[in-house]
Tab-separated table of C-alpha atoms and ligand atoms in Angstrom:
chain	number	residue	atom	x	y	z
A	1	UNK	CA	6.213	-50.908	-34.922
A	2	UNK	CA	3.444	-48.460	-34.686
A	3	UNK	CA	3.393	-48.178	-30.754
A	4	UNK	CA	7.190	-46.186	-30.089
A	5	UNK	CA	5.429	-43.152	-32.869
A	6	UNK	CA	2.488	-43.183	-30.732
A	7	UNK	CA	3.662	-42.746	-27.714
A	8	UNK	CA	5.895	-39.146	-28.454
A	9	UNK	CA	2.779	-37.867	-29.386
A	10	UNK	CA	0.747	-38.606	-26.222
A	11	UNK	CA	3.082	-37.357	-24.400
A	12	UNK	CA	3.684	-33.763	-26.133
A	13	UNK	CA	-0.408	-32.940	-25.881
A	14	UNK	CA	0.352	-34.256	-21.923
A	15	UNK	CA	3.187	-31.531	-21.480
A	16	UNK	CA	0.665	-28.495	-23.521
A	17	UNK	CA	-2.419	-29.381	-21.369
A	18	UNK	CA	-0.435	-29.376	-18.163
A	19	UNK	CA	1.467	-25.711	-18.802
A	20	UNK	CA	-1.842	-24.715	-19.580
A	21	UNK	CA	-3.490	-25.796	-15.909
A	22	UNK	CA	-0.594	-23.721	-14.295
A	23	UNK	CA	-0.813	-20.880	-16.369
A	24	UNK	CA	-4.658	-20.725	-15.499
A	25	UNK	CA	-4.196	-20.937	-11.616
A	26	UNK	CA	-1.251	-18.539	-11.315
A	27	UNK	CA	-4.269	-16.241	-13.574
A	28	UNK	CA	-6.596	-17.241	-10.679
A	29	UNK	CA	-4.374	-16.571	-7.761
A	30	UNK	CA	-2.726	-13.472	-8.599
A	31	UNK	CA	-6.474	-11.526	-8.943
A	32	UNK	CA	-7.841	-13.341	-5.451
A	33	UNK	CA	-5.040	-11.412	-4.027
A	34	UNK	CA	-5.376	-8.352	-5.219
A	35	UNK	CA	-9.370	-7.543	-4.345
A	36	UNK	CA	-9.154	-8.062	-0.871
A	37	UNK	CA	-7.148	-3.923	-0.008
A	38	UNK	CA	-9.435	-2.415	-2.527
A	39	UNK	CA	-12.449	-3.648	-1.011
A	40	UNK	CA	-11.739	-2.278	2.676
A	41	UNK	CA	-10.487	0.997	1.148
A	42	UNK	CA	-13.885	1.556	0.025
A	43	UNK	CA	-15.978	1.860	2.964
A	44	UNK	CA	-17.232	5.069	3.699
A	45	UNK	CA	-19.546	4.870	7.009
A	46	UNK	CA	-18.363	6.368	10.176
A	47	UNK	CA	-15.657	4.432	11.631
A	48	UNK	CA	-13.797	4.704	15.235
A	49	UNK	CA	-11.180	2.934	13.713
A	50	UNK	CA	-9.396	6.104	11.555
A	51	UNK	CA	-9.604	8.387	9.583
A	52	UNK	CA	-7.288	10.157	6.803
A	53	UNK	CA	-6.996	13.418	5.676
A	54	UNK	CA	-4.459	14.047	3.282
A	55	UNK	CA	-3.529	18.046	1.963
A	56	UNK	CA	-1.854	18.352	-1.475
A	57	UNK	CA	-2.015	21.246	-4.325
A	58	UNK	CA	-2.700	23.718	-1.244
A	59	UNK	CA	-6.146	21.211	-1.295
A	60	UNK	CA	-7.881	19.012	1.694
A	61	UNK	CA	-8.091	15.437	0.268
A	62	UNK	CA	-11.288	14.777	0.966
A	63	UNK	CA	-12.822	18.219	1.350
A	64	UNK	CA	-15.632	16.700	3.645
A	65	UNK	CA	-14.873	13.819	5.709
A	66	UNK	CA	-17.513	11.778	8.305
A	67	UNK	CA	-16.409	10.195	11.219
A	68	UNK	CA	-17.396	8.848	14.765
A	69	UNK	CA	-16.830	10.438	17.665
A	70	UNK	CA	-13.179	10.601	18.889
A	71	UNK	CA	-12.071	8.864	15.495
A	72	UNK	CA	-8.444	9.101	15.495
A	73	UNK	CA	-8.242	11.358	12.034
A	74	UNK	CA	-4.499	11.252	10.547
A	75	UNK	CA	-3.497	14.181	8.315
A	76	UNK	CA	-0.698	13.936	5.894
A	77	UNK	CA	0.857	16.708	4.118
A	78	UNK	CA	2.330	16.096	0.848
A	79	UNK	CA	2.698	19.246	-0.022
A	80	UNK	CA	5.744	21.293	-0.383
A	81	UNK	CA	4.922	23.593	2.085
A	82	UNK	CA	3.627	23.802	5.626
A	83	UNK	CA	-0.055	23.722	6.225
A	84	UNK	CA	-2.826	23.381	9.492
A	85	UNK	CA	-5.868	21.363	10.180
A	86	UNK	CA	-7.591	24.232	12.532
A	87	UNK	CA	-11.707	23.939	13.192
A	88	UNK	CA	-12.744	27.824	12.823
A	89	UNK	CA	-14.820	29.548	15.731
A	90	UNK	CA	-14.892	26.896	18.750
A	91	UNK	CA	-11.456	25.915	17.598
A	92	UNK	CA	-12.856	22.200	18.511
A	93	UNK	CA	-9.305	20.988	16.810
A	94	UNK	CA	-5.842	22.115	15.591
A	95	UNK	CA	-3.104	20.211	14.336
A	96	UNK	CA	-0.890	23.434	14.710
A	97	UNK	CA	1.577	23.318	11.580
A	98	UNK	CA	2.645	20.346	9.607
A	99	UNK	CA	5.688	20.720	7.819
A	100	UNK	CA	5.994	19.042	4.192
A	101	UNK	CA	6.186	15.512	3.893
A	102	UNK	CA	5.394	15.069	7.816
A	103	UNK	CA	2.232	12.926	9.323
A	104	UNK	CA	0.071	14.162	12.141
A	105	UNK	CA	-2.774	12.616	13.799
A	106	UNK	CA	-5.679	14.539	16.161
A	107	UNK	CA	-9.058	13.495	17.582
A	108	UNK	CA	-12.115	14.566	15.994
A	109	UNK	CA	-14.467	15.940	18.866
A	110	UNK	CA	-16.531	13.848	21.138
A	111	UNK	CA	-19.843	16.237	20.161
A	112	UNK	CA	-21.562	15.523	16.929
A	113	UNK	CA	-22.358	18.464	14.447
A	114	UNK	CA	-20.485	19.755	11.444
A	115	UNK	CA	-16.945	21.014	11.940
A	116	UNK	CA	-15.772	23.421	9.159
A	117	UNK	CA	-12.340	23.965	9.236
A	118	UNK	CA	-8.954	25.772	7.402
A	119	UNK	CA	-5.399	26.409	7.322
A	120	UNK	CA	-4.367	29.340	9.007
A	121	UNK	CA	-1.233	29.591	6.845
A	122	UNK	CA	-3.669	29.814	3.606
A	123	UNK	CA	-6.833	30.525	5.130
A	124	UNK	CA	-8.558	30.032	1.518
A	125	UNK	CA	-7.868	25.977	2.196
A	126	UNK	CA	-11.286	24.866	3.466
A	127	UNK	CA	-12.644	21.548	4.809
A	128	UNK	CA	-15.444	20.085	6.491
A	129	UNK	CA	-15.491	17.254	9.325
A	130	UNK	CA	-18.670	16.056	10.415
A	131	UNK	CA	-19.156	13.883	13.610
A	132	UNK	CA	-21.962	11.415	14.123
B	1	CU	CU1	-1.827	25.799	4.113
């Protein structure tokens, strides 16, 4: 007589114990997934691999940026106006104008040193590139 109450009762803590397994490994899985992009975006050491400038609020994003020699260096502009990526004096590189919303890529020079550079559309827009 006592056995058919028991058994209801086993079987509800079975049900609450096992939604609470999956609700713990979907908890597990979902943050395993989502370190792995942060953690490569944060390397900062010179790197042949690329590079990324990006220009918005008439700014160079970053303002100083190191990089191997010959790094491919990509330059978006999400501004909404057209800007340039020029070295001054040697004139060691020049993306020539990029229009809003467009992508551009150059090669930073083969010759470490310390390449300032500026927009010659706003030639207050300053930036650094350093090669080593
Ligand atoms: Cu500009």
């Amino acid at each position: 007589m006592r056995a058919p109450l028991l058994l209801p009762a086993r079987a509800r803590i079975a049900v609450v114990v096992s939604v609470a397994c999956a609700a713990a490994l979907a908890g597990c899985s979902g943050g395993g997934g989502g370190s792995a992009p942060s953690a490569t975006r944060s390397t900062a050491s010179p790197s042949a691999a690329g590079a990324l400038i990006t220009i918005k609020d008439f700014a160079f994003h970053p303002a100083t940026l190191t990089v191997a020699p010959g790094t491919k260096v990509t330059v978006i502009n999400k501004d909404g106006t057209t800007h340039t990526v020029t070295a001054t004096g040697t004139k060691a590189f020049d993306t020539g104008e990029v229009k809003s919303g467009q992508t551009v890529t150059f090669r930073a020079p083969a010759r470490p040193g310390s390449y300032p550079y500026i927009c010659t559309i706003h030639p207050t827009m300053h930036g650094s590139l350093t090669v080593r």
